[in-house]
Structure formats: structure tokens, C-alpha cells
mmCIF file with all atom_site columns, C-alpha atoms in Angstrom:
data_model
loop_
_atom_site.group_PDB
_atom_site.id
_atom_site.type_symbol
_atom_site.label_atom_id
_atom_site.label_alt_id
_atom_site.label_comp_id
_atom_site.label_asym_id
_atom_site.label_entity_id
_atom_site.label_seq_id
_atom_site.pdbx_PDB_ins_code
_atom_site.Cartn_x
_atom_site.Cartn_y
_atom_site.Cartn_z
_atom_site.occupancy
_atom_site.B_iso_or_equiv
_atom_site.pdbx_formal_charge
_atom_site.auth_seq_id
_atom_site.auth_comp_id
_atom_site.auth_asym_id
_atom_site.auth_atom_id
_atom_site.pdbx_PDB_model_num
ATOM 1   C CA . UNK A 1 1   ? -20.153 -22.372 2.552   1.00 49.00 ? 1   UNK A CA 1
ATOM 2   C CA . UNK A 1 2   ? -16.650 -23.999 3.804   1.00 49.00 ? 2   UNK A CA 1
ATOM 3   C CA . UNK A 1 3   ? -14.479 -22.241 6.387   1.00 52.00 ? 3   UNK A CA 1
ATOM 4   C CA . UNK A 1 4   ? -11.184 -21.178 5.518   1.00 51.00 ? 4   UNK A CA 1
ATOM 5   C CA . UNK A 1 5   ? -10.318 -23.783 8.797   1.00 46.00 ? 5   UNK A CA 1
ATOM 6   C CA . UNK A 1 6   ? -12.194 -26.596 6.943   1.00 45.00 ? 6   UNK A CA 1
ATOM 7   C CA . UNK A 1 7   ? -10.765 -26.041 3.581   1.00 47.00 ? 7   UNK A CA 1
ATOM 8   C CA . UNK A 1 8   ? -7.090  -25.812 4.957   1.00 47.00 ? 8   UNK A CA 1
ATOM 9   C CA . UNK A 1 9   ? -8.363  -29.458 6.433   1.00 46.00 ? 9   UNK A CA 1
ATOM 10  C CA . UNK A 1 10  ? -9.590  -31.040 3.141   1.00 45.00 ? 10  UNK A CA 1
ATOM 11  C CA . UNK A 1 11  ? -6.410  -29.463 0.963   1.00 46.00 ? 11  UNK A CA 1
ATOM 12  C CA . UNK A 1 12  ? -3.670  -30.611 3.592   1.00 43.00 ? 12  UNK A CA 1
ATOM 13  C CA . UNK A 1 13  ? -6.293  -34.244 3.736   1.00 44.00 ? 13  UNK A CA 1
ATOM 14  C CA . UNK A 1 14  ? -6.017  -34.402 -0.141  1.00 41.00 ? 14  UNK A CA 1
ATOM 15  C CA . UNK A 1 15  ? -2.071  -33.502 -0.578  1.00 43.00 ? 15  UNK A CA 1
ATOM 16  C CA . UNK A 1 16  ? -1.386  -36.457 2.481   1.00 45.00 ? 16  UNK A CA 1
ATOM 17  C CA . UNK A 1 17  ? -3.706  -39.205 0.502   1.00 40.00 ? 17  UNK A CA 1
ATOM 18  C CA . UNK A 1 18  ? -2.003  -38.052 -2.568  1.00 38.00 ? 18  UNK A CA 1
ATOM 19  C CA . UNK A 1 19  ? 1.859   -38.072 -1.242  1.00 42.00 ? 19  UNK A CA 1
ATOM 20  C CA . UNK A 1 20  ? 0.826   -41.612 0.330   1.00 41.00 ? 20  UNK A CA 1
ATOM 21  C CA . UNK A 1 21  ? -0.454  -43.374 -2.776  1.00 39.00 ? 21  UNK A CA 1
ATOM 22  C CA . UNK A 1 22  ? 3.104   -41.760 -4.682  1.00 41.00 ? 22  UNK A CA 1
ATOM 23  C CA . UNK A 1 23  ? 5.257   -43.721 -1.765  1.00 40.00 ? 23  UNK A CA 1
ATOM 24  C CA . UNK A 1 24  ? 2.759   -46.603 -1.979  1.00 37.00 ? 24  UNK A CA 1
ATOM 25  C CA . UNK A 1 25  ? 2.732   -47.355 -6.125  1.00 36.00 ? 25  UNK A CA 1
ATOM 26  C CA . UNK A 1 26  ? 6.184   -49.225 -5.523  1.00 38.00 ? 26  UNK A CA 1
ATOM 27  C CA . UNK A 1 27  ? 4.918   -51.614 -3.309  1.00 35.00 ? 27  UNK A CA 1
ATOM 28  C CA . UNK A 1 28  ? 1.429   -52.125 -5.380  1.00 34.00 ? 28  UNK A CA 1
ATOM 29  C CA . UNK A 1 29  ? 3.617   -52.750 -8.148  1.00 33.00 ? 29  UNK A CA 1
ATOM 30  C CA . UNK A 1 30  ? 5.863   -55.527 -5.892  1.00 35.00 ? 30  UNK A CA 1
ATOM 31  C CA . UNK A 1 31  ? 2.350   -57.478 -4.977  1.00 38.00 ? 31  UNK A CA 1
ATOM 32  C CA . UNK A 1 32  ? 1.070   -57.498 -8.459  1.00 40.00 ? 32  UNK A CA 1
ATOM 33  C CA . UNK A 1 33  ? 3.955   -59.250 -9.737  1.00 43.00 ? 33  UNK A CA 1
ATOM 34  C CA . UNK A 1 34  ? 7.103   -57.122 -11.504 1.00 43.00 ? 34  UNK A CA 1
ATOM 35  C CA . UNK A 1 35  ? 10.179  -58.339 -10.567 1.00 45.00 ? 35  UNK A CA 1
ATOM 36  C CA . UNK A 1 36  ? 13.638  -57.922 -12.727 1.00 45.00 ? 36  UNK A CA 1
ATOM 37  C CA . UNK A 1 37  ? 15.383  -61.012 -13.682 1.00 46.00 ? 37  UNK A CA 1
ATOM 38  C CA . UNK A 1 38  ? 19.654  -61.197 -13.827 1.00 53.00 ? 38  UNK A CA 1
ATOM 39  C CA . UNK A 1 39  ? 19.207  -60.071 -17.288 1.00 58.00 ? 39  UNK A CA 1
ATOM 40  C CA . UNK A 1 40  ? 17.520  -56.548 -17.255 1.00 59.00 ? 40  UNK A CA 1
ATOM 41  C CA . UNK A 1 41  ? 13.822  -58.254 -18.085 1.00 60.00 ? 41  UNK A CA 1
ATOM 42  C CA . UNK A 1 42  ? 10.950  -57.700 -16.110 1.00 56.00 ? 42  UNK A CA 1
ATOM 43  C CA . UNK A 1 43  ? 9.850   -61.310 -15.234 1.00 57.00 ? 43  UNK A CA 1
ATOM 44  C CA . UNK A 1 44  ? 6.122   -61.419 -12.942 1.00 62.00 ? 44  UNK A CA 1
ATOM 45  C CA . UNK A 1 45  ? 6.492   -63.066 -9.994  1.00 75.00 ? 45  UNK A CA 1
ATOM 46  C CA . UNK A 1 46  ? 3.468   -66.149 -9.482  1.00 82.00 ? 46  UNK A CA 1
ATOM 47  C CA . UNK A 1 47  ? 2.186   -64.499 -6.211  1.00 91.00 ? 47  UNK A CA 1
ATOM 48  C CA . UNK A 1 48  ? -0.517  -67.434 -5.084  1.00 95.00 ? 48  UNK A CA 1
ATOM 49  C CA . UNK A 1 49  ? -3.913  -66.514 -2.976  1.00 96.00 ? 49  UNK A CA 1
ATOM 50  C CA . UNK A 1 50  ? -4.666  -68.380 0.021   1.00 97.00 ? 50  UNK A CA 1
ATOM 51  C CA . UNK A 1 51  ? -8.207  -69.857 1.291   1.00 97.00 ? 51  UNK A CA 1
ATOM 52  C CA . UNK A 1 52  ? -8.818  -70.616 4.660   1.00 97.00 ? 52  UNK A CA 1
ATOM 53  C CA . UNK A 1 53  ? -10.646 -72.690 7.135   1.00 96.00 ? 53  UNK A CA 1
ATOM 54  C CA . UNK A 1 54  ? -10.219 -72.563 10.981  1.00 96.00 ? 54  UNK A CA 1
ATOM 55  C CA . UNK A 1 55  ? -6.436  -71.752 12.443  1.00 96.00 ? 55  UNK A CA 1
ATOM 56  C CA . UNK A 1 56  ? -3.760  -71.371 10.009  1.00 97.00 ? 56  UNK A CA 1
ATOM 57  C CA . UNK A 1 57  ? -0.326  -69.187 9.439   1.00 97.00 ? 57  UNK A CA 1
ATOM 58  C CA . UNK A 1 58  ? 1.956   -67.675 7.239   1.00 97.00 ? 58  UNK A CA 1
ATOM 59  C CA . UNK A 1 59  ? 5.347   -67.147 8.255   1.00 97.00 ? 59  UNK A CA 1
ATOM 60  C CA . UNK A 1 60  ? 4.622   -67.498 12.133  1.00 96.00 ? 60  UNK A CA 1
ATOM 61  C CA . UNK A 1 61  ? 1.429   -64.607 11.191  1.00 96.00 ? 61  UNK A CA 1
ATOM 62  C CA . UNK A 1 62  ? -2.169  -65.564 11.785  1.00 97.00 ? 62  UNK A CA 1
ATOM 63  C CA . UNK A 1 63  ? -3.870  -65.227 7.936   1.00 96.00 ? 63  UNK A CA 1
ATOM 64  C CA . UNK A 1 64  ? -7.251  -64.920 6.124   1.00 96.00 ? 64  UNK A CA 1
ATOM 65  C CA . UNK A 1 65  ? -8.400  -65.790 3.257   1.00 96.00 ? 65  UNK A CA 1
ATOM 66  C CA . UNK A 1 66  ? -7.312  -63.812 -0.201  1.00 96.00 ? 66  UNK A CA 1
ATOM 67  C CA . UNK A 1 67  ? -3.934  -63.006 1.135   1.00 96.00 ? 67  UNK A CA 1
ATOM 68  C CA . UNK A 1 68  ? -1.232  -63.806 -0.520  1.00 95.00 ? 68  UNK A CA 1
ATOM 69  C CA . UNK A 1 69  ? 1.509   -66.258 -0.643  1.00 96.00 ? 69  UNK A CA 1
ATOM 70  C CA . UNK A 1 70  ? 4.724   -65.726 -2.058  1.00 95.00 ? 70  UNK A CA 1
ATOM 71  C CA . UNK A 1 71  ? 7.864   -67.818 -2.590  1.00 95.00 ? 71  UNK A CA 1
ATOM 72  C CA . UNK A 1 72  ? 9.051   -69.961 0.216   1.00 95.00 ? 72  UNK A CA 1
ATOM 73  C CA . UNK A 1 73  ? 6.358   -68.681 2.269   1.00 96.00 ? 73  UNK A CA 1
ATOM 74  C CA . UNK A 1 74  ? 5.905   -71.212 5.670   1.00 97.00 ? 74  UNK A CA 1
ATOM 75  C CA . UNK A 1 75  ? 2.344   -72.785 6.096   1.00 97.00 ? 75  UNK A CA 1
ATOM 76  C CA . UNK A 1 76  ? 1.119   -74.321 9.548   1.00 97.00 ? 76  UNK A CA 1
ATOM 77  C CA . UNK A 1 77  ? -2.495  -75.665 9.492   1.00 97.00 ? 77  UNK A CA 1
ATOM 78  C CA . UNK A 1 78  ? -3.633  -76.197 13.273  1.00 96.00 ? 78  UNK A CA 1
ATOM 79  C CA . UNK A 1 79  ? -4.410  -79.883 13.950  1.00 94.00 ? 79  UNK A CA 1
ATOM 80  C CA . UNK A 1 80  ? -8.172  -79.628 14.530  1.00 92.00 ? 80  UNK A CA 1
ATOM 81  C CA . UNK A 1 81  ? -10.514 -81.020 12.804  1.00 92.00 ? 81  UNK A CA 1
ATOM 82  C CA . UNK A 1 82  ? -12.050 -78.421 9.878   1.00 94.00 ? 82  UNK A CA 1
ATOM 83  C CA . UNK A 1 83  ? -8.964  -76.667 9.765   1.00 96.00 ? 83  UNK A CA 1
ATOM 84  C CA . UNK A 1 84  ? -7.803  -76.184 6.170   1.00 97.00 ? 84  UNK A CA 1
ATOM 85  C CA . UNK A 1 85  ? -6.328  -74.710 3.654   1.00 98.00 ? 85  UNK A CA 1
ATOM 86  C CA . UNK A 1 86  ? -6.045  -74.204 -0.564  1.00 98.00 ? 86  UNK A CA 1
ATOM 87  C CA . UNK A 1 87  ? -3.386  -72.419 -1.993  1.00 98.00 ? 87  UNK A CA 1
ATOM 88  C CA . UNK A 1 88  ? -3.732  -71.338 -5.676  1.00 97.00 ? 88  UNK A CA 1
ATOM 89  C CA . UNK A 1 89  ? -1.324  -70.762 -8.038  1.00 96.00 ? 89  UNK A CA 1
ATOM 90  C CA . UNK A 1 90  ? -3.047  -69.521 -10.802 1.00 94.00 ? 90  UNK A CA 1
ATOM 91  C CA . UNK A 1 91  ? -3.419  -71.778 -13.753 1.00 94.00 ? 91  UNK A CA 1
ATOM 92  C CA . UNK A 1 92  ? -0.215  -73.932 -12.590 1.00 96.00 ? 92  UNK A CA 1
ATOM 93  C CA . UNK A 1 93  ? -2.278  -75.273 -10.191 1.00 96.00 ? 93  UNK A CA 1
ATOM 94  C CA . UNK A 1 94  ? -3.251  -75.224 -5.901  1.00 97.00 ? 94  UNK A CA 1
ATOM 95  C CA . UNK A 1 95  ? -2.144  -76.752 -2.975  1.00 98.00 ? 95  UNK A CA 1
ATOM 96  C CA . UNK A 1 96  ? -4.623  -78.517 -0.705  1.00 98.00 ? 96  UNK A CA 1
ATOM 97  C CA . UNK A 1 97  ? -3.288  -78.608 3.082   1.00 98.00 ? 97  UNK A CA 1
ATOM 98  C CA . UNK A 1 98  ? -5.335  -80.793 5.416   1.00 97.00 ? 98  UNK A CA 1
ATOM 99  C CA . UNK A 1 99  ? -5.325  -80.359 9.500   1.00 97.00 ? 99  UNK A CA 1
ATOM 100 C CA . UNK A 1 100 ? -1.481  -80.480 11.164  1.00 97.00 ? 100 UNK A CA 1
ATOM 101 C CA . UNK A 1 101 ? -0.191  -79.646 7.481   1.00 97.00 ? 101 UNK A CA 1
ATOM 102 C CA . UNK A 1 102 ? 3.182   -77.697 7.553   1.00 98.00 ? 102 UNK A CA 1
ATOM 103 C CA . UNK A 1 103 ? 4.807   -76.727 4.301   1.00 98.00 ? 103 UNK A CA 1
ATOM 104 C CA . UNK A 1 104 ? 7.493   -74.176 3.219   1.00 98.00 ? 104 UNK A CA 1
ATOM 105 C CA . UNK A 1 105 ? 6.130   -74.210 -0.373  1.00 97.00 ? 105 UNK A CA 1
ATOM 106 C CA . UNK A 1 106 ? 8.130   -72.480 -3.216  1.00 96.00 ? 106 UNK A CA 1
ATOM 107 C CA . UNK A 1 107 ? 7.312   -72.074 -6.269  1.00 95.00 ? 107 UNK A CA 1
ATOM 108 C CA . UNK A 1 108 ? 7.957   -69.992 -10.121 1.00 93.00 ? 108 UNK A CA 1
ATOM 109 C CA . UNK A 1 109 ? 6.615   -70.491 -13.208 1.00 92.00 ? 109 UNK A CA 1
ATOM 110 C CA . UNK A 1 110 ? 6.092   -73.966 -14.333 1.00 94.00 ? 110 UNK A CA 1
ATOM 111 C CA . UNK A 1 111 ? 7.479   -75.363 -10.945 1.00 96.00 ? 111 UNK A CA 1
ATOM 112 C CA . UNK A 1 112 ? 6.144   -76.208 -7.787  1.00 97.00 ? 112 UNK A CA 1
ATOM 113 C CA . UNK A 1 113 ? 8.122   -77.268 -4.744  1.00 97.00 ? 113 UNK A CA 1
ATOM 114 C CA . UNK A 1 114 ? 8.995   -77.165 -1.506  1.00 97.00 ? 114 UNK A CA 1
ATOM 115 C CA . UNK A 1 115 ? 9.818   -79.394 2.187   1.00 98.00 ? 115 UNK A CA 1
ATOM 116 C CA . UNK A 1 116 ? 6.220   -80.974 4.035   1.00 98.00 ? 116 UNK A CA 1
ATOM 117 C CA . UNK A 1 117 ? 7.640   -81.236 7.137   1.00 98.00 ? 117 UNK A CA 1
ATOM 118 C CA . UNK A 1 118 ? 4.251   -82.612 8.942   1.00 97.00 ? 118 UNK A CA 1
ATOM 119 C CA . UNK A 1 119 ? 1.422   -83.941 7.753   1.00 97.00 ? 119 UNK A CA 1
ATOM 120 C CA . UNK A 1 120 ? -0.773  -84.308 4.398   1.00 96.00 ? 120 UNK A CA 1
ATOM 121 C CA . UNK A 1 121 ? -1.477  -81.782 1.352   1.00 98.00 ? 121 UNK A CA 1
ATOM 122 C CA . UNK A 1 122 ? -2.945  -82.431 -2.113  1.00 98.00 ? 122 UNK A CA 1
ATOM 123 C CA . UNK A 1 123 ? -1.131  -81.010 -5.279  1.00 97.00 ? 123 UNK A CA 1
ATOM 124 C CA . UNK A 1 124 ? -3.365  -80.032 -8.578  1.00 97.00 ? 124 UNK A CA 1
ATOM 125 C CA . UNK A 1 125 ? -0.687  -79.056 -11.247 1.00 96.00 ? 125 UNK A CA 1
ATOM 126 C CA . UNK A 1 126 ? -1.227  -78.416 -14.813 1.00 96.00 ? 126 UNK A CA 1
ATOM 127 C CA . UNK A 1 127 ? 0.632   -79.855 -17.447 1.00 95.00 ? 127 UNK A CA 1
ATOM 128 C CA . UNK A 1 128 ? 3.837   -78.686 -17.868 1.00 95.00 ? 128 UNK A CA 1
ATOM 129 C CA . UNK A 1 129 ? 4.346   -77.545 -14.832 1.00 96.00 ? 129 UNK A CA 1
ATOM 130 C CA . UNK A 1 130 ? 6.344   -79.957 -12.500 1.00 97.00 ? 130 UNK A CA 1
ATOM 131 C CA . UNK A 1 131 ? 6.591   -80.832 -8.866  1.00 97.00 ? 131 UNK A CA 1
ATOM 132 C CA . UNK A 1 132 ? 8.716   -81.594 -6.311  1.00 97.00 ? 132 UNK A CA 1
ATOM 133 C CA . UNK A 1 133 ? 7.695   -81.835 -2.646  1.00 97.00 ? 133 UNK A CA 1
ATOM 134 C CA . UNK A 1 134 ? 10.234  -83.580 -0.233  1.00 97.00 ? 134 UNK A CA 1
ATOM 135 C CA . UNK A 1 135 ? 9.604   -85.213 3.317   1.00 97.00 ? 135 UNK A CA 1
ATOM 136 C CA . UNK A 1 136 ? 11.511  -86.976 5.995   1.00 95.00 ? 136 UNK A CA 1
ATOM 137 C CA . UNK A 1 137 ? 10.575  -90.003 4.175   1.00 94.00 ? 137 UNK A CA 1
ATOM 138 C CA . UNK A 1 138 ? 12.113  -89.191 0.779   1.00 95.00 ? 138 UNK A CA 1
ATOM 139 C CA . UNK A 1 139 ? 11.200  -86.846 -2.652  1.00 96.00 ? 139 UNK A CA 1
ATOM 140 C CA . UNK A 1 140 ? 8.062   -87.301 -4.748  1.00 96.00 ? 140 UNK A CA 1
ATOM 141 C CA . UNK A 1 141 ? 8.321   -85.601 -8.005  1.00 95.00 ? 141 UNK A CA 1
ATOM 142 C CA . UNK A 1 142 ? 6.588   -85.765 -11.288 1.00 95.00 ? 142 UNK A CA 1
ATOM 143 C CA . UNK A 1 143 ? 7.542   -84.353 -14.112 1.00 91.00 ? 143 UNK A CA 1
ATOM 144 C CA . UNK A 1 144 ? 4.748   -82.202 -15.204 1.00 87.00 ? 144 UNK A CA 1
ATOM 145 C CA . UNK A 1 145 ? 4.015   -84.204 -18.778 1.00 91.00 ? 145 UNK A CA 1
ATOM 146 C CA . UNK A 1 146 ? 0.444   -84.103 -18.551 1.00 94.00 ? 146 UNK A CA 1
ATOM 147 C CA . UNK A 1 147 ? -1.995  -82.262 -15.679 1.00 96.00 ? 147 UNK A CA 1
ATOM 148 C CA . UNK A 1 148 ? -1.376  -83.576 -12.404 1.00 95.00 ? 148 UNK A CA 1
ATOM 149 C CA . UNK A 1 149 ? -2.953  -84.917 -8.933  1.00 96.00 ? 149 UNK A CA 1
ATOM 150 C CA . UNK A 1 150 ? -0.148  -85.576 -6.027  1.00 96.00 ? 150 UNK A CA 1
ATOM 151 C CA . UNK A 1 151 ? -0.889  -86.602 -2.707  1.00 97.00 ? 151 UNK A CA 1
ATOM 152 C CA . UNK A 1 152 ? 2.118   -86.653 -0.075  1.00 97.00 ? 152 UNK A CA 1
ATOM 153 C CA . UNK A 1 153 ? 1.883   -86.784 3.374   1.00 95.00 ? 153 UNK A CA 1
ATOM 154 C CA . UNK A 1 154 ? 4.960   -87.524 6.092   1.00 93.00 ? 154 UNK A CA 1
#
């Protein structure tokens, strides 16, 4: 039924899909969250999902919603109105980023961080996980006791 042409096609299709998903499994593996500590133990990395409403970046790169956000990633919400954003975290928590928000957020497990440089966010945290956000105005940090609503703005 298949021409020798069309089966040289699919096998050299098949080996090329197969080869690509070999050189690709590393990187997979990166995003889902293995990483190797100092001391030889694989430790996940908190990789964090964005939501998105209107104009907003990540790292100077227009985004979408369910990408993801890794450590000391740089957030810019545009100024107009309806533009927002949510980052979550998981079960440590989400970041709520209102319209002119820009954050570098960092983060790892049971902390929460990073500089608001402009504007106003919202931080959910769960208990025991703590947070400190710093502004031109000064540091506000709590220490992650008991679950957790934080808003800071500059």
C-alpha cells in the first residue's frame, strides 16, 4: 500500500521525533523541578505558574497564562486598567500584582521574597512559609507563624 518513497519518509519522520524527545528529556526534567543541591541531593525547584490579564512580562518577554515563573524572574504589569496578574506558588502561596506592578520575585521552599520596585501586589502565604518583599520605602516581612495576607505597595 505505502511506497518505498513514503516509508523512507515516515522511518526517517519517526527516528527525528525520537532523537528529539532523547535531547529534549533533560530540559523536561529542568521545568518539572530536579535540581542538585551543594550536597549531592536532588532538591525540586518551586517553579510557580503565572495567570494573566491584559499586558504583562517576564524577563523583558511578553507572557501568557500557565507559563512559568522561576526564581528571580522580573514581572512588569502594564499600567492600564484590567491589567493583572497571579502568580502561584503551589501550596506556599500566590502573588497578586495589580496594574503598573513591577517585581523581581524570588522565591524556594518555605520563603518568598523579592524587590517591588513600582507599584502594588498582594501576598497569600501559608504558614510556615515566610516573606520578605522590600521597596524604596523600607522591608515588610512576616515571619510565616501562621497563614498569611501581605499587601505592599511603593
Amino acid at each position: 500500500m505505502y511506497s518505498g518513497f513514503t516509508r523512507k519518509i515516515t522511518s526517517v519522520s519517526l527516528a527525528f521525533v525520537l532523537f528529539a524527545s532523547m535531547i529534549l528529556s533533560p530540559a523536561a526534567s529542568f521545568a518539572a523541578g530536579d535540581s542538585k543541591s551543594g550536597k549531592g541531593k536532588t532538591v525540586p525547584q518551586i517553579v510557580g505558574l503565572i495567570s494573566v490579564n491584559g499586558t504583562v512580562t517576564v524577563n523583558d518577554k511578553s507572557t501568557t497564562s500557565g507559563s512559568s515563573v522561576f526564581d528571580n524572574s522580573n514581572i512588569k504589569v502594564a499600567c492600564a486598567k484590567g491589567n493583572n496578574a497571579i502568580v502561584n506558588l503551589g501550596r506556599m502561596g500566590r502573588i497578586e500584582l495589580n496594574p503598573g506592578a513591577h517585581l523581581v520575585l524570588r522565591f524556594s521552599e518555605g520563603l518568598i521574597t523579592g524587590d517591588l520596585l513600582q507599584g502594588d501586589i498582594l501576598v497569600n502565604a501559608a504558614a510556615d512559609v515566610k516573606v520578605v518583599i522590600s521597596t524604596s520605602d523600607g522591608v515588610t516581612a512576616v515571619g510565616g507563624n501562621e497563614p498569611s495576607v501581605i499587601p505592599v505597595r511603593t
